[in-house]
Amino acid sequence: MIRAHEVAQVREAEAVLLARLPEGALMARAATGLATALVELLGGAYGRRVVLLVGPGDNGGDALWAGATLARRGAQVWAVPMAERMHPAGLAALLGAGGQVVDPGALGERLEDVRVDVVVDGIVGIGGRPGLREPAPEVLELLAGVPVVAVDVPSGVDVDTGETPGPHVRADLTVTFGTGKPAHLVDPAAAACGQVRLVDLGLDLPEPAVEALTATDVAALLPVPDPQAQKYTRGVVGVRAGSSAYPGAALLCVAGAATGLAGMVRYVGPAAVAERVRQAHPEVVGAGRVQAWCVGSGGDDEAAEALAATLADRVPVVVDADALAHLPESAADLPADASWVLTPHAGELARMLGCRREQVEAAPWRHARQAAQRWQATVLLKGRSTLVVTPDGRTRSSSTGTPWLATAGAGDVLTGLVGALLAAGLSPYDAASVGAWLHGDAATRASAGGPLQAGAVARHVPESVRRLLAGVGESRHE
């Protein structure tokens, strides 16, 4: 499990650890980890040119100490101050190792005949306010195109919310300390982090604010049938999807549901669409008792009626696409025992909450939590990093997948997949989290680095499951 903690949680844990360690020991651990990551990125230190952008706090100190290590190993290191003061001990260490301080105003001239290998962003620490102040934006412009390594988080992002309300650094690699932070897992800040590397500091931490499942976690949650299993005990998932206008949505939603994770799939919908479903999926049957429903994908004008019929069964429900527009105003108008997974993309969530899509994209976690509380549902907000949020605020982020997954019908497959996991007995939170992870992993396999169609995602889910159960989850998802 990848865990991310808020600033206050980290600060409290650091204070406890600092009380037991000699002065400077914690910064030494962080700086050593940062220096190691830089050397690995650069393929060595000797002869490399490194620019440190140094703010006044401990992140600036980490950058200075790491820079001193690189300078002792033969790198040319320049520290460019981003504030009036720099960490005194770190600065002394850098200068003692042969590093230099370069005034921001003189940097442009220095760069005319010099190629810089890496920029270290130590401008703002995790306690800083979002946004960047001068001279940082101007200096970053001078260094455009040079790989950036951020210390702890890219400067300028909101660490606790993942929002980016002002100018901020975009890093190729972020080296963080002790634990992940929400900004590493929640967009849009997560998109600015690049690859994230954790340096363990030995912190004793509480429950995280956000977490991300690894391949090992997903394998442990998969509904594996026991030797006495039969199709009904493995769960029956019902699908109410598609319409005369969008029959393909039914086929894709059923394809996601019929990936083998539940024992049976039932389809209920227009007769012409049902015939196409039977031709494509002869194992799918008609109406009957189910343990979970999927509703709304391609539902068009029939979505309201389908949602009402689904609610009458009082089993867990995945609500997607057109059915989202017919939700009641709040959980007060739902059955007391309703169990929901809502699967909007940013535009759908904006319509549900009466705001603009741009507002959701700028603050996805905040809006997903708002919806989860309003409808007392688990919300799966689709995006580059998919968020799964419960009414009590528990949050998981999933970044498996590929940009090629942004294709018509992929969400219909995801709805069916989550519905099958619900029918198999997973909680709404686990079903949505595992479904999002598997959906992205299967898409990556189907894509193989190139374009894909939504149906291919469903066909590759069994392969993803087999690899997980065999213990060969790929490291990119760890």
Short mmCIF file of C-alpha atoms in Angstrom, two decimals:
data_model
loop_
_atom_site.label_atom_id
_atom_site.label_comp_id
_atom_site.label_asym_id
_atom_site.label_seq_id
_atom_site.Cartn_x
_atom_site.Cartn_y
_atom_site.Cartn_z
CA MET A 1 0.00 0.00 0.00
CA ILE A 2 1.25 3.46 -0.90
CA ARG A 3 0.24 5.88 1.84
CA ALA A 4 0.03 9.66 1.81
CA HIS A 5 -0.28 11.78 4.95
CA GLU A 6 -1.22 15.41 5.45
CA VAL A 7 1.32 17.98 6.59
CA ALA A 8 0.08 18.10 10.19
CA GLN A 9 0.39 14.30 10.48
CA VAL A 10 3.93 14.40 9.11
CA ARG A 11 5.00 17.26 11.35
CA GLU A 12 3.73 15.50 14.46
CA ALA A 13 5.54 12.27 13.55
CA GLU A 14 8.73 14.16 12.76
CA ALA A 15 8.60 15.94 16.13
CA VAL A 16 8.41 12.61 17.94
CA LEU A 17 11.36 11.23 15.97
CA LEU A 18 13.45 14.40 16.32
CA ALA A 19 13.18 14.18 20.10
CA ARG A 20 15.03 10.83 19.94
CA LEU A 21 17.70 11.73 17.38
CA PRO A 22 20.83 13.88 17.52
CA GLU A 23 20.46 17.36 16.06
CA GLY A 24 20.65 17.32 12.26
CA ALA A 25 20.25 13.55 11.94
CA LEU A 26 16.86 13.70 10.24
CA MET A 27 18.03 16.23 7.65
CA ALA A 28 21.13 14.12 7.05
CA ARG A 29 18.95 11.09 6.26
CA ALA A 30 16.82 13.14 3.87
CA ALA A 31 19.79 14.75 2.14
CA THR A 32 21.55 11.42 1.72
CA GLY A 33 18.48 9.94 0.08
CA LEU A 34 18.16 12.98 -2.19
CA ALA A 35 21.82 12.84 -3.19
CA THR A 36 21.55 9.13 -3.96
CA ALA A 37 18.54 9.72 -6.20
CA LEU A 38 20.36 12.52 -8.03
CA VAL A 39 23.45 10.42 -8.64
CA GLU A 40 21.32 7.57 -9.99
CA LEU A 41 19.40 9.96 -12.25
CA LEU A 42 22.59 11.55 -13.57
CA GLY A 43 24.46 8.28 -13.94
CA GLY A 44 27.20 9.60 -11.66
CA ALA A 45 28.30 12.91 -10.15
CA TYR A 46 31.73 13.70 -11.59
CA GLY A 47 31.60 16.46 -14.20
CA ARG A 48 27.84 17.00 -13.88
CA ARG A 49 26.44 20.52 -13.56
CA VAL A 50 23.74 20.94 -10.91
CA VAL A 51 21.66 24.02 -10.10
CA LEU A 52 19.99 24.17 -6.69
CA LEU A 53 17.02 26.52 -6.31
CA VAL A 54 17.18 27.15 -2.59
CA GLY A 55 14.39 28.50 -0.41
CA PRO A 56 14.74 29.50 3.25
CA GLY A 57 13.35 26.32 4.85
CA ASP A 58 14.39 22.75 5.51
CA ASN A 59 13.77 21.71 1.90
CA GLY A 60 16.35 24.24 0.88
CA GLY A 61 18.64 22.77 3.54
CA ASP A 62 18.11 19.27 2.12
CA ALA A 63 19.05 20.58 -1.33
CA LEU A 64 22.21 22.28 0.01
CA TRP A 65 23.41 19.22 1.91
CA ALA A 66 22.71 16.97 -1.10
CA GLY A 67 24.53 19.49 -3.30
CA ALA A 68 27.53 19.32 -0.97
CA THR A 69 27.63 15.55 -1.41
CA LEU A 70 27.58 15.91 -5.19
CA ALA A 71 30.25 18.63 -5.12
CA ARG A 72 32.57 16.39 -3.10
CA ARG A 73 32.13 13.77 -5.80
CA GLY A 74 33.17 16.12 -8.58
CA ALA A 75 29.96 17.86 -9.64
CA GLN A 76 29.83 21.59 -10.35
CA VAL A 77 27.06 22.84 -8.06
CA TRP A 78 25.46 26.28 -8.04
CA ALA A 79 23.06 27.37 -5.31
CA VAL A 80 20.64 30.06 -6.50
CA PRO A 81 18.90 31.70 -3.51
CA MET A 82 15.13 32.10 -3.81
CA ALA A 83 14.87 34.12 -0.59
CA GLU A 84 17.03 36.40 1.54
CA ARG A 85 18.33 33.56 3.72
CA MET A 86 19.42 29.98 3.17
CA HIS A 87 19.89 27.17 5.68
CA PRO A 88 23.17 28.23 7.40
CA ALA A 89 24.67 24.78 8.04
CA GLY A 90 23.67 23.50 4.61
CA LEU A 91 25.16 26.54 2.91
CA ALA A 92 28.42 26.16 4.84
CA ALA A 93 28.59 22.51 3.82
CA LEU A 94 28.07 23.35 0.15
CA LEU A 95 30.67 26.11 0.11
CA GLY A 96 33.12 23.90 1.99
CA ALA A 97 32.72 21.23 -0.68
CA GLY A 98 33.47 23.67 -3.49
CA GLY A 99 29.95 24.68 -4.46
CA GLN A 100 29.10 28.26 -5.39
CA VAL A 101 26.29 30.73 -4.75
CA VAL A 102 24.98 32.42 -7.91
CA ASP A 103 22.75 35.47 -7.66
CA PRO A 104 19.45 35.01 -9.55
CA GLY A 105 20.14 38.14 -11.56
CA ALA A 106 23.46 36.74 -12.79
CA LEU A 107 22.19 33.27 -13.65
CA GLY A 108 21.20 34.07 -17.22
CA GLU A 109 24.69 35.20 -18.10
CA ARG A 110 26.23 32.15 -16.41
CA LEU A 111 23.99 29.86 -18.45
CA GLU A 112 25.00 31.25 -21.83
CA ASP A 113 27.95 28.90 -22.28
CA VAL A 114 27.07 26.13 -19.81
CA ARG A 115 24.81 23.10 -20.14
CA VAL A 116 23.01 22.24 -16.88
CA ASP A 117 22.28 18.56 -16.23
CA VAL A 118 19.66 18.86 -13.50
CA VAL A 119 17.76 21.44 -11.47
CA VAL A 120 16.96 20.68 -7.82
CA ASP A 121 13.76 22.36 -6.64
CA GLY A 122 14.23 23.23 -2.97
CA ILE A 123 12.20 26.44 -3.16
CA VAL A 124 9.20 25.74 -0.94
CA GLY A 125 8.72 22.97 1.62
CA ILE A 126 5.57 21.09 2.60
CA GLY A 127 4.56 23.90 4.95
CA GLY A 128 4.64 26.58 2.25
CA ARG A 129 1.65 28.30 0.69
CA PRO A 130 0.64 27.34 -2.86
CA GLY A 131 2.07 29.37 -5.70
CA LEU A 132 5.53 30.74 -6.44
CA ARG A 133 6.92 34.17 -5.71
CA GLU A 134 9.67 36.02 -7.53
CA PRO A 135 12.37 35.34 -8.48
CA ALA A 136 11.35 31.67 -8.80
CA PRO A 137 9.13 31.90 -11.93
CA GLU A 138 11.76 33.91 -13.81
CA VAL A 139 14.59 31.57 -12.82
CA LEU A 140 12.58 28.51 -13.80
CA GLU A 141 11.96 30.06 -17.20
CA LEU A 142 15.72 30.45 -17.67
CA LEU A 143 16.13 26.75 -16.91
CA ALA A 144 13.27 25.50 -19.09
CA GLY A 145 14.04 22.14 -20.67
CA VAL A 146 16.43 20.98 -17.94
CA PRO A 147 15.27 17.92 -15.93
CA VAL A 148 13.88 18.94 -12.52
CA VAL A 149 14.08 16.98 -9.28
CA ALA A 150 11.71 18.28 -6.61
CA VAL A 151 12.55 18.02 -2.92
CA ASP A 152 9.54 16.50 -1.12
CA VAL A 153 6.92 18.12 -3.42
CA PRO A 154 7.05 20.35 -6.48
CA SER A 155 7.14 23.89 -5.12
CA GLY A 156 3.91 25.80 -5.45
CA VAL A 157 1.41 22.94 -5.21
CA ASP A 158 -1.06 22.58 -2.34
CA VAL A 159 0.40 19.64 -0.44
CA ASP A 160 -2.76 18.62 1.46
CA THR A 161 -5.33 18.95 -1.34
CA GLY A 162 -3.42 18.24 -4.54
CA GLU A 163 -4.67 21.51 -5.99
CA THR A 164 -2.51 23.95 -7.98
CA PRO A 165 -4.10 27.38 -7.62
CA GLY A 166 -1.00 29.27 -8.78
CA PRO A 167 2.33 28.91 -10.58
CA HIS A 168 4.20 25.76 -9.60
CA VAL A 169 7.13 23.57 -10.50
CA ARG A 170 6.68 20.62 -12.86
CA ALA A 171 9.16 17.93 -11.87
CA ASP A 172 10.51 14.89 -13.66
CA LEU A 173 11.29 13.22 -10.33
CA THR A 174 10.09 14.01 -6.82
CA VAL A 175 12.09 12.68 -3.87
CA THR A 176 9.90 12.71 -0.79
CA PHE A 177 10.71 11.86 2.81
CA GLY A 178 9.05 9.73 5.48
CA THR A 179 5.76 9.18 3.66
CA GLY A 180 3.88 10.24 0.58
CA LYS A 181 1.76 13.38 0.66
CA PRO A 182 -1.70 13.85 -0.90
CA ALA A 183 -0.13 15.99 -3.64
CA HIS A 184 1.73 12.89 -4.85
CA LEU A 185 -1.50 10.94 -5.42
CA VAL A 186 -4.15 13.57 -6.18
CA ASP A 187 -4.34 15.52 -9.42
CA PRO A 188 -3.60 18.09 -10.65
CA ALA A 189 -0.56 18.23 -8.32
CA ALA A 190 0.24 14.55 -8.88
CA ALA A 191 0.69 15.26 -12.57
CA ALA A 192 3.40 17.76 -11.65
CA CYS A 193 5.40 15.27 -9.56
CA GLY A 194 6.74 13.04 -12.29
CA GLN A 195 8.08 9.81 -10.82
CA VAL A 196 7.93 9.75 -7.02
CA ARG A 197 10.67 8.18 -4.89
CA LEU A 198 10.25 7.72 -1.15
CA VAL A 199 13.13 8.01 1.32
CA ASP A 200 12.17 6.19 4.53
CA LEU A 201 12.88 8.18 7.70
CA GLY A 202 11.39 5.73 10.20
CA LEU A 203 8.34 7.84 11.05
CA ASP A 204 5.52 6.37 13.17
CA LEU A 205 2.43 7.54 11.28
CA PRO A 206 -1.36 7.32 11.78
CA GLU A 207 -3.91 6.27 9.15
CA PRO A 208 -3.19 8.02 5.86
CA ALA A 209 -5.29 10.73 4.25
CA VAL A 210 -4.97 9.00 0.85
CA GLU A 211 -3.69 5.61 -0.18
CA ALA A 212 -3.01 3.74 -3.40
CA LEU A 213 -3.28 -0.01 -3.87
CA THR A 214 -0.27 -1.92 -5.17
CA ALA A 215 -0.41 -5.13 -7.19
CA THR A 216 0.02 -7.12 -3.96
CA ASP A 217 -2.95 -5.34 -2.35
CA VAL A 218 -5.17 -5.94 -5.37
CA ALA A 219 -4.24 -9.63 -5.48
CA ALA A 220 -5.23 -9.97 -1.81
CA LEU A 221 -8.65 -8.38 -2.46
CA LEU A 222 -9.58 -10.36 -5.58
CA PRO A 223 -12.65 -12.61 -5.13
CA VAL A 224 -11.04 -16.00 -5.69
CA PRO A 225 -13.58 -18.89 -5.73
CA ASP A 226 -13.16 -21.68 -3.21
CA PRO A 227 -13.27 -25.38 -4.21
CA GLN A 228 -17.00 -25.63 -3.41
CA ALA A 229 -17.95 -22.56 -5.45
CA GLN A 230 -20.76 -22.55 -7.98
CA LYS A 231 -22.08 -19.79 -10.19
CA TYR A 232 -24.62 -18.47 -7.70
CA THR A 233 -22.27 -18.40 -4.72
CA ARG A 234 -19.73 -16.48 -6.80
CA GLY A 235 -22.28 -13.71 -7.32
CA VAL A 236 -24.73 -12.65 -10.01
CA VAL A 237 -24.43 -9.19 -11.52
CA GLY A 238 -27.26 -7.53 -13.42
CA VAL A 239 -26.77 -5.00 -16.20
CA ARG A 240 -29.30 -2.38 -17.21
CA ALA A 241 -27.46 -0.47 -19.92
CA GLY A 242 -27.73 0.53 -23.55
CA SER A 243 -30.64 1.86 -25.59
CA SER A 244 -31.75 2.03 -29.19
CA ALA A 245 -29.48 5.07 -29.56
CA TYR A 246 -26.46 3.51 -27.81
CA PRO A 247 -26.60 -0.29 -28.07
CA GLY A 248 -22.80 -0.55 -27.94
CA ALA A 249 -22.78 0.69 -24.35
CA ALA A 250 -24.72 -2.42 -23.31
CA LEU A 251 -22.25 -4.69 -25.08
CA LEU A 252 -19.28 -3.00 -23.43
CA CYS A 253 -20.81 -2.88 -19.95
CA VAL A 254 -21.70 -6.57 -20.22
CA ALA A 255 -18.17 -7.29 -21.46
CA GLY A 256 -16.77 -5.66 -18.30
CA ALA A 257 -19.19 -7.62 -16.11
CA ALA A 258 -18.49 -10.91 -17.92
CA THR A 259 -14.74 -11.00 -17.30
CA GLY A 260 -15.11 -14.02 -15.01
CA LEU A 261 -14.98 -12.24 -11.66
CA ALA A 262 -18.63 -13.01 -10.91
CA GLY A 263 -20.47 -16.30 -11.50
CA MET A 264 -23.23 -15.03 -13.77
CA VAL A 265 -24.31 -11.94 -15.71
CA ARG A 266 -27.94 -11.02 -16.35
CA TYR A 267 -28.92 -8.42 -18.95
CA VAL A 268 -32.18 -6.47 -18.84
CA GLY A 269 -32.87 -3.93 -21.59
CA PRO A 270 -34.54 -3.26 -24.94
CA ALA A 271 -35.32 -6.45 -26.87
CA ALA A 272 -33.20 -5.50 -29.88
CA VAL A 273 -30.24 -4.69 -27.65
CA ALA A 274 -30.72 -7.89 -25.63
CA GLU A 275 -30.51 -9.91 -28.83
CA ARG A 276 -27.18 -8.28 -29.70
CA VAL A 277 -25.91 -8.97 -26.18
CA ARG A 278 -26.87 -12.67 -26.47
CA GLN A 279 -25.10 -12.95 -29.82
CA ALA A 280 -21.90 -11.39 -28.46
CA HIS A 281 -22.06 -13.05 -25.03
CA PRO A 282 -24.01 -16.33 -25.17
CA GLU A 283 -23.26 -17.00 -21.49
CA VAL A 284 -25.32 -13.96 -20.42
CA VAL A 285 -28.91 -14.66 -19.30
CA GLY A 286 -32.03 -12.59 -18.76
CA ALA A 287 -33.89 -11.13 -15.79
CA GLY A 288 -33.69 -12.71 -12.35
CA ARG A 289 -32.23 -12.31 -8.90
CA VAL A 290 -28.88 -10.50 -8.65
CA GLN A 291 -26.42 -9.48 -5.94
CA ALA A 292 -25.52 -6.17 -7.64
CA TRP A 293 -26.66 -3.98 -10.53
CA CYS A 294 -24.93 -1.81 -13.11
CA VAL A 295 -27.16 0.91 -14.52
CA GLY A 296 -26.94 3.91 -16.80
CA SER A 297 -24.26 3.27 -19.41
CA GLY A 298 -25.75 4.45 -22.72
CA GLY A 299 -29.17 4.52 -21.07
CA ASP A 300 -30.36 7.63 -22.93
CA ASP A 301 -34.06 8.38 -22.31
CA GLU A 302 -34.62 5.03 -20.57
CA ALA A 303 -32.07 5.77 -17.83
CA ALA A 304 -34.53 7.23 -15.32
CA GLU A 305 -36.84 4.21 -15.53
CA ALA A 306 -33.90 1.81 -15.36
CA LEU A 307 -32.53 3.53 -12.24
CA ALA A 308 -35.91 3.39 -10.49
CA ALA A 309 -36.30 -0.31 -11.27
CA THR A 310 -32.78 -0.99 -10.06
CA LEU A 311 -33.31 0.77 -6.74
CA ALA A 312 -36.35 -1.39 -6.03
CA ASP A 313 -34.10 -4.46 -5.70
CA ARG A 314 -32.20 -2.98 -2.71
CA VAL A 315 -28.86 -4.49 -3.69
CA PRO A 316 -25.59 -2.63 -4.30
CA VAL A 317 -25.65 -0.53 -7.46
CA VAL A 318 -23.05 0.99 -9.79
CA VAL A 319 -24.55 4.15 -11.29
CA ASP A 320 -22.96 5.48 -14.46
CA ALA A 321 -23.46 7.96 -17.29
CA ASP A 322 -27.09 8.83 -18.07
CA ALA A 323 -28.42 7.42 -14.78
CA LEU A 324 -26.29 9.92 -12.83
CA ALA A 325 -28.54 12.70 -14.10
CA HIS A 326 -31.54 11.07 -12.41
CA LEU A 327 -30.17 10.69 -8.91
CA PRO A 328 -32.31 12.20 -6.16
CA GLU A 329 -31.21 15.52 -4.70
CA SER A 330 -29.51 13.89 -1.72
CA ALA A 331 -29.20 10.72 0.32
CA ALA A 332 -32.30 11.76 2.27
CA ASP A 333 -34.38 10.66 -0.74
CA LEU A 334 -32.72 7.25 -0.99
CA PRO A 335 -33.54 3.98 0.81
CA ALA A 336 -31.82 3.91 4.19
CA ASP A 337 -29.81 0.81 3.27
CA ALA A 338 -28.81 1.99 -0.21
CA SER A 339 -25.30 0.96 -1.25
CA TRP A 340 -23.95 2.96 -4.18
CA VAL A 341 -20.92 3.39 -6.37
CA LEU A 342 -21.20 6.49 -8.55
CA THR A 343 -18.79 6.59 -11.52
CA PRO A 344 -18.77 10.09 -13.04
CA HIS A 345 -16.09 11.77 -15.10
CA ALA A 346 -15.35 15.43 -14.35
CA GLY A 347 -18.08 16.78 -16.63
CA GLU A 348 -20.74 14.52 -15.14
CA LEU A 349 -19.69 15.35 -11.59
CA ALA A 350 -19.87 19.05 -12.42
CA ARG A 351 -23.46 18.64 -13.63
CA MET A 352 -24.35 16.64 -10.52
CA LEU A 353 -23.00 19.35 -8.23
CA GLY A 354 -24.12 22.35 -10.29
CA CYS A 355 -20.66 23.73 -11.01
CA ARG A 356 -18.30 23.99 -13.97
CA ARG A 357 -16.14 21.17 -15.27
CA GLU A 358 -13.07 23.39 -14.85
CA GLN A 359 -13.80 23.67 -11.13
CA VAL A 360 -13.91 19.88 -10.74
CA GLU A 361 -10.69 19.44 -12.71
CA ALA A 362 -8.95 22.05 -10.55
CA ALA A 363 -10.07 20.41 -7.29
CA PRO A 364 -11.17 16.82 -8.01
CA TRP A 365 -10.70 15.47 -4.48
CA ARG A 366 -12.72 18.27 -2.92
CA HIS A 367 -15.62 17.75 -5.33
CA ALA A 368 -15.53 13.95 -5.08
CA ARG A 369 -15.75 14.21 -1.29
CA GLN A 370 -18.64 16.64 -1.61
CA ALA A 371 -20.56 14.18 -3.81
CA ALA A 372 -19.76 11.21 -1.57
CA GLN A 373 -21.20 13.04 1.43
CA ARG A 374 -24.21 14.42 -0.42
CA TRP A 375 -25.35 11.03 -1.74
CA GLN A 376 -23.76 8.89 0.99
CA ALA A 377 -22.13 6.91 -1.77
CA THR A 378 -18.72 5.70 -2.83
CA VAL A 379 -17.66 8.00 -5.66
CA LEU A 380 -15.27 6.80 -8.35
CA LEU A 381 -14.15 9.95 -10.15
CA LYS A 382 -12.53 8.95 -13.44
CA GLY A 383 -9.44 10.78 -14.62
CA ARG A 384 -5.69 10.49 -15.14
CA SER A 385 -5.51 9.54 -11.49
CA THR A 386 -8.84 7.95 -10.58
CA LEU A 387 -10.12 8.81 -7.11
CA VAL A 388 -12.33 6.54 -5.01
CA VAL A 389 -13.90 8.37 -2.06
CA THR A 390 -16.30 7.16 0.65
CA PRO A 391 -18.82 9.26 2.61
CA ASP A 392 -16.52 9.23 5.65
CA GLY A 393 -13.64 10.60 3.57
CA ARG A 394 -11.51 7.50 3.03
CA THR A 395 -9.73 7.94 -0.29
CA ARG A 396 -7.78 5.80 -2.70
CA SER A 397 -6.04 6.94 -5.85
CA SER A 398 -5.24 4.76 -8.84
CA SER A 399 -2.90 5.76 -11.64
CA THR A 400 -2.70 2.46 -13.52
CA GLY A 401 -3.52 2.80 -17.17
CA THR A 402 -2.38 4.69 -20.22
CA PRO A 403 -3.47 7.89 -21.98
CA TRP A 404 -4.77 5.62 -24.76
CA LEU A 405 -7.53 4.60 -22.31
CA ALA A 406 -9.24 7.93 -23.01
CA THR A 407 -11.48 6.29 -25.60
CA ALA A 408 -15.24 5.92 -26.06
CA GLY A 409 -16.76 3.05 -24.13
CA ALA A 410 -13.93 2.53 -21.65
CA GLY A 411 -16.13 3.82 -18.82
CA ASP A 412 -18.86 1.33 -19.74
CA VAL A 413 -16.37 -1.53 -19.32
CA LEU A 414 -15.30 -0.12 -15.94
CA THR A 415 -18.91 0.03 -14.75
CA GLY A 416 -19.46 -3.64 -15.57
CA LEU A 417 -16.17 -4.62 -13.95
CA VAL A 418 -16.99 -2.81 -10.69
CA GLY A 419 -20.48 -4.32 -10.70
CA ALA A 420 -19.04 -7.83 -11.01
CA LEU A 421 -16.74 -7.20 -8.03
CA LEU A 422 -19.69 -5.91 -5.99
CA ALA A 423 -21.72 -9.00 -6.85
CA ALA A 424 -18.77 -11.18 -5.85
CA GLY A 425 -18.91 -9.74 -2.35
CA LEU A 426 -16.43 -6.85 -2.25
CA SER A 427 -17.45 -3.69 -0.41
CA PRO A 428 -18.25 -0.66 -2.58
CA TYR A 429 -14.90 0.91 -1.59
CA ASP A 430 -12.88 -2.20 -2.45
CA ALA A 431 -14.88 -2.99 -5.58
CA ALA A 432 -14.37 0.51 -6.96
CA SER A 433 -10.67 0.56 -6.01
CA VAL A 434 -9.87 -2.90 -7.38
CA GLY A 435 -11.99 -2.26 -10.47
CA ALA A 436 -10.16 0.97 -11.26
CA TRP A 437 -6.76 -0.71 -10.79
CA LEU A 438 -7.63 -3.73 -12.94
CA HIS A 439 -9.22 -1.55 -15.62
CA GLY A 440 -6.05 0.51 -15.94
CA ASP A 441 -3.74 -2.49 -15.85
CA ALA A 442 -5.76 -4.34 -18.49
CA ALA A 443 -5.75 -1.22 -20.66
CA THR A 444 -1.97 -0.99 -20.43
CA ARG A 445 -1.66 -4.62 -21.54
CA ALA A 446 -4.18 -4.17 -24.34
CA SER A 447 -2.49 -1.00 -25.55
CA ALA A 448 1.09 -2.31 -25.58
CA GLY A 449 2.14 1.29 -26.10
CA GLY A 450 -0.35 2.13 -28.85
CA PRO A 451 -4.05 2.77 -29.53
CA LEU A 452 -6.74 0.51 -28.15
CA GLN A 453 -10.51 0.06 -28.24
CA ALA A 454 -12.66 -0.32 -25.15
CA GLY A 455 -13.57 -3.92 -25.87
CA ALA A 456 -9.90 -4.89 -25.76
CA VAL A 457 -9.72 -3.67 -22.15
CA ALA A 458 -12.38 -6.19 -21.08
CA ARG A 459 -10.63 -9.00 -22.96
CA HIS A 460 -7.36 -8.34 -21.10
CA VAL A 461 -8.85 -8.31 -17.58
CA PRO A 462 -8.50 -12.11 -17.16
CA GLU A 463 -4.80 -11.84 -18.07
CA SER A 464 -4.31 -9.12 -15.46
CA VAL A 465 -6.03 -11.27 -12.84
CA ARG A 466 -3.95 -14.34 -13.71
CA ARG A 467 -0.72 -12.39 -13.42
CA LEU A 468 -1.76 -10.93 -10.07
CA LEU A 469 -2.66 -14.33 -8.66
CA ALA A 470 0.65 -15.71 -9.92
CA GLY A 471 2.46 -12.94 -8.07
CA VAL A 472 3.87 -11.18 -11.12
CA GLY A 473 2.31 -7.71 -10.74
CA GLU A 474 4.57 -5.24 -12.51
CA SER A 475 6.74 -2.82 -10.58
CA ARG A 476 5.30 0.25 -12.31
CA HIS A 477 2.15 -0.31 -10.24
CA GLU A 478 3.99 -0.79 -6.95
#
